[in-house]
Amino acid sequence: MTEAEDRKPQSDEARSAFAPPAGVGPVDPVESESSTTSEFAIPAGLDVHPADAEPEGSAFSTPSTYSAKAAPPAFTPATGIPVVSLTNGGPWQDRMRTMLRMPVAERPAPEPVQRAEEGGPAVPRVLDLTLRLGELLLAGGESAEDVETAMFAVCRSYGLDRCEPNVTFTLLSISYQPSLVDDPVSAARTVRRRGTDYTRLAAVFQLVDDICDAETHVSLEEAYRRLAEIRRNRHPYPTWALTLASGLLAGAASVLVGGDPIVFVAAALGAMLGDRLAWLCAGRGLPEFYQFTVAAMPPAAMGVALTLAHVDVKASAVITGGLFALLPGRALVAGVQDGLTGFYITAAARLLEVMYLFVGIVVGVLVMLYFGVQLGAQLNPDAALGITERPVVQIIASMLLSLTFAVLLQQERSTVLAVTLNGGVAWSVYGAMHYAGGLSPVASTAVAAGLVGLFGQLLSRYRYASALPYTTAAIGPLLPGSATYFGLLSIAQNEVDKGLGSLTNAAALAMAIAIGVNLGAEVSRLFLRLPIAADGARKAAKRTRGF
């Protein structure tokens, strides 16, 4: 090899700017510059004792300079924190709702924890129990505000005061943070199936009431055991009883709008047949939209058949009675109540569900009415003006309607009598104002629904239970079944403007029912001793002017 070849580099790597110069030994990989990844690394030569180093942790970990004994005084607003008087003898719903509407920093000190458990309550288990109870309440049709109140009551009873529950139409979530320097714990649960069982709803309310009672001492294990029993309990009424109740409800509703015994039987048979078809569709997994569509067809077909057979009866009363058993009054009231209390997302979802179910009913009835008109059935929309006033018969029919509605809602037998009487009072007030007093049906319906909400709320507070079993079935006689039917009939006869006007009237009646029930519940606060702030203001009820 020549001298020139010996001086020539063997490869391009020898010309790298990062190659160590000749005469410098290899660099230790630990001390190499590439191993330093952070500008906060401890420089070489600086001796740091392990005891002085702050260990790695979460961003919510307690700082090393913080001391609970030498903590600075808590911040207090210039105007002070309003004092909240929590009456121990008051309903837990009102006490918890008052605190839930307050900011976390302004809530009163937590009550003594009634659970004697070493190390304090198990936070994940308490949150899991809270979500499971909230799931049953939301699936049973409770309003979002009442579900949040119950969730907060359970957490506070087990010592978790700094918690924030959040309820939407299908999602429950709750977050708990022991203090500002501790890691928050959050949990969520999705409500995928909803069912109507007010007996189960009442059992959940009783469990929450016992948990909130300082003298009952319900441990976590006992609460879980009772929750499992509530889930395992069967419905109080069998399927055949529900089908029979559906028929009796339709028959009683047909009598309210002027039907005779033949109409009663026809409406009952049509509603029972529709109920069986809906159960068949539900067993096949069809959505509720198609279930309502199929259930609305037999009563409409029964009324059309009687008209084609030239039977001297009010066919409109048969179809109207069948609609009473299908109109989603419970979901409508819950949706409007959520909107009035500020839960707009949940309210929009509930009202959208009501719209879908109502459209399903419209499709089922319109199909039958269209075929009836094509076959020459003489259906008269003006028959709505000829409803016979029979006060005694109609009051009895309204009570029967509320009774059967309570059976369909799977209510406890102890609440059936109260809601039956409440329904009779509602129809009596409506009849006295509309028929005898000559007031508009919308105003009469609103006042009657307000009394239903007032009595239902007072009864529920008296028994420390949910208000739904005392109000939902009682509004059954007020549902706008006749206005809905005559609107659909006008549309089927190509009188679209007249039909839309009647459907608008039905929507106004439905809103009057929902707002009246909620207003009656709010008026009940005038008769109850509620926990309020020292300045007399109700939290979350100030005027915001839309901001």
Coordinates of C-alpha atoms in Angstrom, one line a residue:
M1 CA 0.0 0.0 0.0
T2 CA 1.4 3.4 -1.0
E3 CA 1.8 6.3 1.4
A4 CA -1.0 8.3 -0.4
E5 CA -3.5 5.4 0.0
D6 CA -2.5 5.1 3.7
R7 CA -3.5 8.8 4.3
K8 CA -6.9 8.4 2.5
P9 CA -10.0 8.0 4.8
Q10 CA -11.4 4.5 4.7
S11 CA -15.1 5.7 4.8
D12 CA -17.2 8.8 5.1
E13 CA -17.8 8.2 8.8
A14 CA -14.2 9.2 9.5
R15 CA -15.1 12.7 8.4
S16 CA -18.1 13.0 10.8
A17 CA -18.1 16.2 12.9
F18 CA -19.2 14.2 15.9
A19 CA -16.3 11.7 15.7
P20 CA -13.8 12.0 18.6
P21 CA -10.6 13.6 17.7
A22 CA -7.4 11.5 17.4
G23 CA -5.9 10.9 20.8
V24 CA -9.1 11.2 22.8
G25 CA -10.4 8.0 24.2
P26 CA -14.0 6.7 23.9
V27 CA -16.6 8.5 25.8
D28 CA -18.6 6.7 28.5
P29 CA -22.2 6.3 27.2
V30 CA -23.6 7.3 30.6
E31 CA -21.7 10.6 30.4
S32 CA -22.6 11.2 26.7
E33 CA -24.5 14.3 25.8
S34 CA -27.2 12.3 24.1
S35 CA -28.2 10.7 27.4
T36 CA -29.4 14.0 28.9
T37 CA -33.0 14.5 27.9
S38 CA -34.2 17.2 30.2
E39 CA -32.9 20.6 31.1
F40 CA -34.0 20.0 34.7
A41 CA -31.5 17.1 35.1
I42 CA -29.2 17.4 38.1
P43 CA -25.7 18.6 36.9
A44 CA -22.7 16.4 37.4
G45 CA -20.9 17.1 40.6
L46 CA -23.9 18.4 42.5
D47 CA -24.5 16.2 45.6
V48 CA -28.2 15.9 46.4
H49 CA -29.3 13.7 49.3
P50 CA -32.2 11.4 48.6
A51 CA -34.1 12.7 51.6
D52 CA -34.0 16.2 50.1
A53 CA -35.3 15.2 46.7
E54 CA -39.0 15.5 46.1
P55 CA -40.4 12.2 44.7
E56 CA -42.3 12.0 41.5
G57 CA -46.0 12.1 41.7
S58 CA -49.3 13.4 40.3
A59 CA -49.9 17.0 39.6
F60 CA -52.5 16.8 42.3
S61 CA -50.1 15.4 44.9
T62 CA -49.6 17.5 48.1
P63 CA -46.6 19.8 47.7
S64 CA -43.7 19.3 50.0
T65 CA -44.0 22.9 51.3
Y66 CA -47.6 22.4 52.3
S67 CA -48.5 21.7 55.9
A68 CA -52.0 21.2 57.1
K69 CA -51.2 22.5 60.6
A70 CA -49.7 25.8 59.1
A71 CA -52.2 26.1 56.3
P72 CA -53.3 29.7 55.5
P73 CA -56.8 30.7 56.5
A74 CA -59.6 29.8 54.1
F75 CA -60.8 32.6 51.8
T76 CA -64.1 34.1 52.8
P77 CA -66.1 36.5 50.6
A78 CA -66.5 40.0 51.7
T79 CA -70.3 39.5 52.1
G80 CA -69.8 36.3 54.0
I81 CA -71.1 32.8 53.3
P82 CA -74.9 32.6 53.7
V83 CA -76.0 30.3 56.5
V84 CA -78.2 27.3 55.4
S85 CA -80.6 25.9 57.9
L86 CA -81.0 22.2 57.3
T87 CA -84.0 20.9 59.1
N88 CA -83.5 17.4 60.2
G89 CA -87.1 16.6 60.1
G90 CA -87.5 17.7 56.5
P91 CA -87.5 15.5 53.4
W92 CA -84.0 14.5 52.3
Q93 CA -84.9 15.6 48.7
D94 CA -85.3 19.2 49.8
R95 CA -82.2 19.2 52.1
M96 CA -79.9 17.7 49.4
R97 CA -81.4 19.8 46.6
T98 CA -80.6 22.9 48.6
M99 CA -76.9 21.9 49.0
L100 CA -76.6 20.6 45.5
R101 CA -77.5 24.0 44.1
M102 CA -74.8 25.6 46.1
P103 CA -71.1 25.9 45.1
V104 CA -68.8 23.3 46.7
A105 CA -67.0 26.0 48.7
E106 CA -70.2 27.3 50.2
R107 CA -71.8 24.1 51.3
P108 CA -72.1 23.6 55.0
A109 CA -69.8 21.2 56.8
P110 CA -70.5 17.5 56.2
E111 CA -72.7 15.7 58.7
P112 CA -71.0 13.1 61.0
V113 CA -70.3 10.0 59.0
Q114 CA -72.6 7.3 60.3
R115 CA -70.6 4.4 59.0
A116 CA -68.1 3.0 61.5
E117 CA -65.6 1.6 59.0
E118 CA -61.8 1.6 59.5
G119 CA -60.0 4.0 57.2
G120 CA -63.1 5.8 56.1
P121 CA -65.5 4.9 53.4
A122 CA -64.3 3.0 50.3
V123 CA -64.6 5.8 47.7
P124 CA -64.9 3.6 44.6
R125 CA -67.5 1.4 46.2
V126 CA -69.6 4.4 47.3
L127 CA -69.4 5.9 43.9
D128 CA -70.4 2.6 42.3
L129 CA -73.4 2.3 44.6
T130 CA -74.4 5.9 43.9
L131 CA -74.3 5.3 40.1
R132 CA -76.3 2.1 40.4
L133 CA -79.0 3.8 42.4
G134 CA -79.1 6.7 40.0
E135 CA -79.4 4.3 37.1
L136 CA -82.5 2.8 38.5
L137 CA -84.0 6.2 39.2
L138 CA -83.3 7.6 35.7
A139 CA -84.4 4.4 34.0
G140 CA -87.7 4.6 35.9
G141 CA -88.5 8.0 34.6
E142 CA -87.3 10.4 37.4
S143 CA -86.3 13.9 36.4
A144 CA -82.7 14.7 36.1
E145 CA -82.7 17.0 39.1
D146 CA -84.2 14.4 41.4
V147 CA -81.7 11.8 40.2
E148 CA -78.8 14.2 41.0
T149 CA -80.3 14.9 44.4
A150 CA -80.5 11.3 45.3
M151 CA -76.9 10.6 44.1
F152 CA -75.6 13.6 46.2
A153 CA -77.6 12.3 49.2
V154 CA -76.0 8.9 49.1
C155 CA -72.5 10.3 48.7
R156 CA -72.9 12.8 51.5
S157 CA -74.4 10.2 53.8
Y158 CA -71.2 8.1 53.4
G159 CA -68.9 11.1 54.1
L160 CA -68.1 12.1 50.5
D161 CA -69.1 15.7 50.6
R162 CA -67.0 17.3 47.8
C163 CA -68.8 15.4 45.0
E164 CA -70.4 16.6 41.8
P165 CA -73.0 14.3 40.1
N166 CA -74.0 14.9 36.5
V167 CA -77.0 13.4 34.8
T168 CA -78.0 13.3 31.1
F169 CA -80.5 11.3 29.3
T170 CA -78.3 8.2 29.0
L171 CA -75.2 8.9 31.0
L172 CA -74.5 9.2 34.7
S173 CA -71.2 10.5 36.1
I174 CA -69.9 11.6 39.4
S175 CA -66.6 13.1 40.5
Y176 CA -65.2 13.2 44.1
Q177 CA -62.2 15.1 45.3
P178 CA -61.3 14.9 49.0
S179 CA -59.5 18.3 48.9
L180 CA -57.8 20.7 46.6
V181 CA -54.5 18.8 46.8
D182 CA -55.8 15.2 46.4
D183 CA -56.4 13.3 43.2
P184 CA -60.1 13.4 42.1
V185 CA -61.9 10.1 41.6
S186 CA -64.5 9.9 38.8
A187 CA -66.9 7.2 37.7
A188 CA -69.6 6.9 35.0
R189 CA -72.4 4.6 34.0
T190 CA -74.5 4.4 30.9
V191 CA -78.3 3.8 31.0
R192 CA -79.1 1.6 28.0
R193 CA -82.5 0.3 28.9
R194 CA -85.4 2.1 30.5
G195 CA -88.5 0.5 31.9
T196 CA -91.6 1.6 33.8
D197 CA -91.9 0.0 37.3
Y198 CA -92.9 2.5 40.0
T199 CA -92.7 -0.3 42.6
R200 CA -89.0 -0.6 42.0
L201 CA -88.7 3.2 42.0
A202 CA -90.4 3.5 45.4
A203 CA -88.0 0.8 46.8
V204 CA -85.0 2.8 45.5
F205 CA -86.4 6.0 47.2
Q206 CA -86.9 4.1 50.4
L207 CA -83.3 2.8 50.3
V208 CA -82.0 6.3 49.7
D209 CA -84.1 7.6 52.6
D210 CA -82.7 4.9 54.9
I211 CA -79.2 5.7 53.9
C212 CA -79.8 9.4 54.7
D213 CA -81.3 8.6 58.1
A214 CA -78.6 8.8 60.8
E215 CA -80.6 6.4 63.0
T216 CA -80.8 3.6 60.5
H217 CA -77.1 2.9 60.0
V218 CA -77.2 1.2 56.6
S219 CA -73.7 0.0 55.8
L220 CA -72.3 -0.4 52.3
E221 CA -72.8 -4.2 52.4
E222 CA -76.4 -3.8 53.5
A223 CA -77.0 -1.2 50.8
Y224 CA -75.6 -3.5 48.2
R225 CA -77.7 -6.4 49.5
R226 CA -80.9 -4.4 49.3
L227 CA -80.0 -3.1 45.9
A228 CA -79.6 -6.6 44.6
E229 CA -83.1 -7.5 46.1
I230 CA -84.6 -4.5 44.3
R231 CA -83.1 -5.6 41.0
R232 CA -84.3 -9.2 41.5
N233 CA -87.9 -8.4 42.5
R234 CA -90.4 -9.2 39.8
H235 CA -93.1 -6.8 38.6
P236 CA -96.2 -6.7 41.0
Y237 CA -98.6 -7.3 38.1
P238 CA -98.4 -10.1 35.5
T239 CA -98.6 -9.6 31.8
W240 CA -102.2 -10.6 31.4
A241 CA -103.2 -8.0 34.1
L242 CA -101.3 -5.3 32.1
T243 CA -103.2 -6.3 28.9
L244 CA -106.5 -6.2 30.7
A245 CA -105.6 -2.8 32.3
S246 CA -104.8 -1.5 28.8
G247 CA -108.2 -2.5 27.6
L248 CA -110.1 -1.0 30.6
L249 CA -108.1 2.2 30.2
A250 CA -109.1 2.6 26.6
G251 CA -112.7 1.8 27.5
A252 CA -112.8 4.4 30.3
A253 CA -111.3 7.0 28.0
S254 CA -113.9 6.3 25.3
V255 CA -116.6 6.9 27.9
L256 CA -115.0 10.3 28.8
V257 CA -115.5 11.5 25.2
G258 CA -119.2 10.4 25.0
G259 CA -119.0 6.6 24.4
D260 CA -121.7 4.1 25.3
P261 CA -121.3 0.4 26.5
I262 CA -120.7 -0.8 22.9
V263 CA -118.0 1.7 22.4
F264 CA -116.5 0.7 25.8
V265 CA -116.2 -2.9 24.7
A266 CA -114.9 -2.1 21.2
A267 CA -112.3 0.3 22.5
A268 CA -111.2 -2.3 25.1
L269 CA -110.9 -5.1 22.6
G270 CA -108.9 -2.9 20.2
A271 CA -106.5 -1.7 22.9
M272 CA -105.9 -5.2 24.2
L273 CA -105.2 -6.5 20.7
G274 CA -102.8 -3.6 20.1
D275 CA -101.1 -4.3 23.4
R276 CA -100.5 -7.9 22.4
L277 CA -99.1 -7.0 19.0
A278 CA -96.8 -4.5 20.7
W279 CA -95.5 -7.2 23.1
L280 CA -94.9 -9.4 20.1
C281 CA -92.8 -6.7 18.4
A282 CA -90.9 -6.1 21.6
G283 CA -90.1 -9.8 21.9
R284 CA -88.7 -9.6 18.3
G285 CA -86.4 -6.7 19.3
L286 CA -88.2 -4.0 17.2
P287 CA -87.7 -0.4 18.3
E288 CA -90.4 1.4 20.3
F289 CA -91.3 3.5 17.3
Y290 CA -92.7 0.4 15.5
Q291 CA -94.3 -0.9 18.7
F292 CA -96.3 2.2 19.0
T293 CA -97.2 2.2 15.4
V294 CA -98.5 -1.4 15.6
A295 CA -100.3 -0.8 18.9
A296 CA -102.2 2.2 17.4
M297 CA -103.6 0.2 14.4
P298 CA -106.2 -2.1 16.1
P299 CA -108.2 0.6 17.9
A300 CA -108.3 2.7 14.7
A301 CA -109.3 -0.4 12.7
M302 CA -112.0 -1.2 15.2
G303 CA -113.6 2.3 14.8
V304 CA -113.4 2.1 11.0
A305 CA -115.0 -1.3 11.0
L306 CA -117.9 -0.2 13.1
T307 CA -118.5 2.8 10.8
L308 CA -118.4 0.5 7.7
A309 CA -120.9 -1.9 9.4
H310 CA -123.2 1.1 10.0
V311 CA -123.4 0.5 13.7
D312 CA -125.0 3.4 15.4
V313 CA -122.1 4.3 17.7
K314 CA -119.5 6.9 18.0
A315 CA -116.5 5.4 16.1
S316 CA -114.5 8.5 17.0
A317 CA -114.8 7.6 20.7
V318 CA -113.4 4.1 20.0
I319 CA -110.3 5.5 18.3
T320 CA -109.8 8.2 20.9
G321 CA -110.0 5.7 23.7
G322 CA -107.2 3.6 22.1
L323 CA -105.0 6.7 21.8
F324 CA -105.3 7.4 25.5
A325 CA -103.5 4.2 26.3
L326 CA -100.6 5.1 24.0
L327 CA -99.9 8.8 24.5
P328 CA -96.5 9.2 26.3
G329 CA -97.7 11.6 29.0
R330 CA -95.1 10.4 31.5
A331 CA -92.1 11.2 29.3
L332 CA -93.6 14.5 28.3
V333 CA -94.0 15.7 31.9
A334 CA -90.4 14.5 32.7
G335 CA -89.0 16.3 29.6
V336 CA -90.8 19.6 30.4
Q337 CA -89.8 19.4 34.0
D338 CA -86.1 18.9 33.1
G339 CA -86.3 22.0 30.8
L340 CA -87.9 24.1 33.5
T341 CA -85.2 23.1 36.0
G342 CA -82.3 23.9 33.7
F343 CA -81.4 20.4 32.4
Y344 CA -81.8 21.4 28.7
I345 CA -79.8 18.5 27.2
T346 CA -81.8 15.9 29.0
A347 CA -85.1 17.8 28.3
A348 CA -84.3 18.0 24.6
A349 CA -83.6 14.3 24.5
R350 CA -86.8 13.4 26.3
L351 CA -88.9 15.6 24.1
L352 CA -87.3 14.2 21.0
E353 CA -88.2 10.7 22.3
V354 CA -91.8 11.9 22.8
M355 CA -91.9 13.2 19.3
Y356 CA -90.7 9.9 17.8
L357 CA -93.3 7.9 19.8
F358 CA -96.0 10.4 18.8
V359 CA -95.1 10.1 15.2
G360 CA -95.3 6.4 15.5
I361 CA -98.9 6.7 16.8
V362 CA -99.7 9.1 14.0
V363 CA -98.5 6.7 11.4
G364 CA -100.5 3.8 12.8
V365 CA -103.7 5.7 13.0
L366 CA -103.3 7.5 9.7
V367 CA -102.8 4.2 7.8
M368 CA -106.1 2.9 9.2
L369 CA -108.0 6.1 8.7
Y370 CA -106.7 6.4 5.1
F371 CA -107.9 2.9 4.2
G372 CA -111.2 3.6 6.0
V373 CA -111.8 6.8 3.9
Q374 CA -110.9 5.0 0.7
L375 CA -113.4 2.3 1.6
G376 CA -116.2 4.9 2.2
A377 CA -116.3 5.1 5.9
Q378 CA -118.2 8.2 7.0
L379 CA -116.0 9.6 9.7
N380 CA -117.0 13.1 10.8
P381 CA -114.4 15.4 12.3
D382 CA -117.2 17.7 13.6
A383 CA -118.3 15.1 16.1
A384 CA -115.8 16.6 18.5
L385 CA -118.3 19.3 19.2
G386 CA -121.0 16.8 20.4
I387 CA -119.4 15.3 23.6
T388 CA -122.2 14.6 26.0
E389 CA -121.9 16.1 29.5
R390 CA -122.4 13.3 32.0
P391 CA -120.6 14.4 35.2
V392 CA -121.1 11.4 37.4
V393 CA -120.4 8.9 34.6
Q394 CA -117.3 10.8 33.5
I395 CA -115.9 11.2 37.0
I396 CA -116.2 7.4 37.5
A397 CA -114.6 6.8 34.1
S398 CA -111.8 9.2 35.0
M399 CA -111.1 7.3 38.2
L400 CA -111.1 4.0 36.4
L401 CA -108.7 5.4 33.8
S402 CA -106.3 6.5 36.6
L403 CA -106.6 3.2 38.3
T404 CA -105.8 1.2 35.2
F405 CA -103.0 3.6 34.3
A406 CA -101.5 3.0 37.8
V407 CA -101.5 -0.8 37.1
L408 CA -99.7 -0.2 33.8
L409 CA -97.1 1.8 35.6
Q410 CA -96.5 -1.1 38.0
Q411 CA -97.3 1.0 41.1
E412 CA -97.5 -0.2 44.6
R413 CA -100.9 -1.2 45.7
S414 CA -100.7 1.2 48.6
T415 CA -100.5 4.1 46.2
V416 CA -103.3 3.1 43.8
L417 CA -106.2 4.5 45.8
A418 CA -104.5 7.9 46.3
V419 CA -103.7 8.3 42.6
T420 CA -107.2 7.1 41.7
L421 CA -108.8 9.8 43.8
N422 CA -106.3 12.4 42.5
G423 CA -107.4 11.5 38.9
G424 CA -111.1 12.0 39.8
V425 CA -110.3 15.4 41.4
A426 CA -108.4 16.4 38.3
W427 CA -111.3 15.6 35.9
S428 CA -113.8 17.2 38.3
V429 CA -111.8 20.5 38.2
Y430 CA -111.4 20.3 34.5
G431 CA -115.1 19.6 33.9
A432 CA -116.2 22.4 36.3
M433 CA -114.0 25.0 34.6
H434 CA -114.5 23.9 31.0
Y435 CA -118.1 22.6 30.7
A436 CA -119.8 24.6 33.6
G437 CA -117.5 27.7 33.6
G438 CA -117.0 27.9 29.8
L439 CA -113.2 28.4 30.1
S440 CA -110.8 27.3 27.4
P441 CA -109.7 23.7 27.5
V442 CA -106.0 24.7 27.7
A443 CA -106.6 26.9 30.8
S444 CA -108.8 24.3 32.4
T445 CA -106.2 21.5 31.8
A446 CA -103.4 23.6 33.2
V447 CA -105.3 24.3 36.5
A448 CA -106.4 20.7 36.8
A449 CA -102.8 19.5 36.2
G450 CA -101.5 22.0 38.7
L451 CA -103.7 20.5 41.4
V452 CA -102.5 17.0 40.4
G453 CA -98.9 18.2 40.8
L454 CA -99.7 19.9 44.1
F455 CA -101.5 17.0 45.7
G456 CA -98.9 14.5 44.4
Q457 CA -96.0 16.5 45.7
L458 CA -97.6 16.9 49.2
L459 CA -98.4 13.2 49.3
S460 CA -94.9 12.2 48.3
R461 CA -93.3 14.5 50.9
Y462 CA -95.7 13.1 53.5
R463 CA -94.4 9.6 52.7
Y464 CA -90.8 10.6 51.9
A465 CA -91.2 9.0 48.4
S466 CA -91.2 9.9 44.8
A467 CA -93.9 12.1 43.4
L468 CA -94.3 10.2 40.1
P469 CA -96.6 7.4 41.5
Y470 CA -99.0 10.1 42.7
T471 CA -99.0 12.3 39.6
T472 CA -98.4 10.3 36.4
A473 CA -101.5 8.2 36.5
A474 CA -103.6 11.1 37.7
I475 CA -103.0 13.1 34.5
G476 CA -104.3 10.3 32.4
P477 CA -107.9 11.7 32.0
L478 CA -106.4 15.1 30.9
L479 CA -104.4 13.7 28.0
P480 CA -105.4 15.2 24.6
G481 CA -106.6 12.0 22.9
S482 CA -109.6 13.5 21.2
A483 CA -107.8 16.5 19.8
T484 CA -105.1 14.2 18.4
Y485 CA -107.6 11.9 16.7
F486 CA -109.6 14.7 15.1
G487 CA -106.4 16.3 13.8
L488 CA -105.3 13.1 12.2
L489 CA -108.8 12.5 10.8
S490 CA -108.8 15.9 9.1
I491 CA -105.4 15.2 7.6
A492 CA -106.6 11.8 6.3
Q493 CA -109.5 13.7 4.6
N494 CA -107.1 16.2 2.9
E495 CA -108.1 19.0 5.3
V496 CA -104.5 19.7 6.2
D497 CA -105.0 23.2 7.7
K498 CA -107.8 22.0 9.9
G499 CA -105.8 19.0 11.0
L500 CA -102.7 21.0 11.8
G501 CA -104.8 23.4 13.9
S502 CA -106.2 20.5 15.9
L503 CA -102.8 18.9 16.4
T504 CA -101.5 22.3 17.6
N505 CA -104.3 22.4 20.1
A506 CA -103.3 18.9 21.2
A507 CA -99.7 20.1 21.7
A508 CA -100.9 23.1 23.7
L509 CA -102.9 20.8 25.9
A510 CA -99.9 18.5 26.4
M511 CA -97.7 21.5 27.4
A512 CA -100.4 22.8 29.7
I513 CA -100.4 19.4 31.5
A514 CA -96.6 19.3 31.8
I515 CA -96.2 22.9 33.0
G516 CA -99.2 22.6 35.3
V517 CA -97.8 19.5 37.0
N518 CA -94.4 21.2 37.5
L519 CA -96.0 24.4 38.7
G520 CA -98.1 22.5 41.2
A521 CA -95.0 20.9 42.6
E522 CA -93.3 24.3 43.0
V523 CA -96.4 25.7 44.7
S524 CA -96.1 22.9 47.2
R525 CA -93.0 24.6 48.6
L526 CA -95.3 27.2 50.1
F527 CA -96.7 24.6 52.4
L528 CA -93.4 22.9 53.3
R529 CA -90.7 24.0 55.6
L530 CA -87.7 23.9 53.3
P531 CA -84.0 24.7 54.0
I532 CA -83.1 28.1 52.6
A533 CA -80.3 30.6 52.9
A534 CA -80.3 33.2 55.6
D535 CA -81.1 35.9 53.1
G536 CA -84.2 34.0 52.0
A537 CA -83.0 33.4 48.5
R538 CA -83.4 30.0 46.8
K539 CA -80.2 28.9 45.2
A540 CA -80.1 28.6 41.4
A541 CA -83.4 30.5 41.2
K542 CA -82.2 34.0 40.6
R543 CA -83.1 35.8 37.4
T544 CA -80.3 35.7 34.9
R545 CA -82.0 37.5 31.9
G546 CA -80.8 34.7 29.7
F547 CA -77.1 35.2 30.5

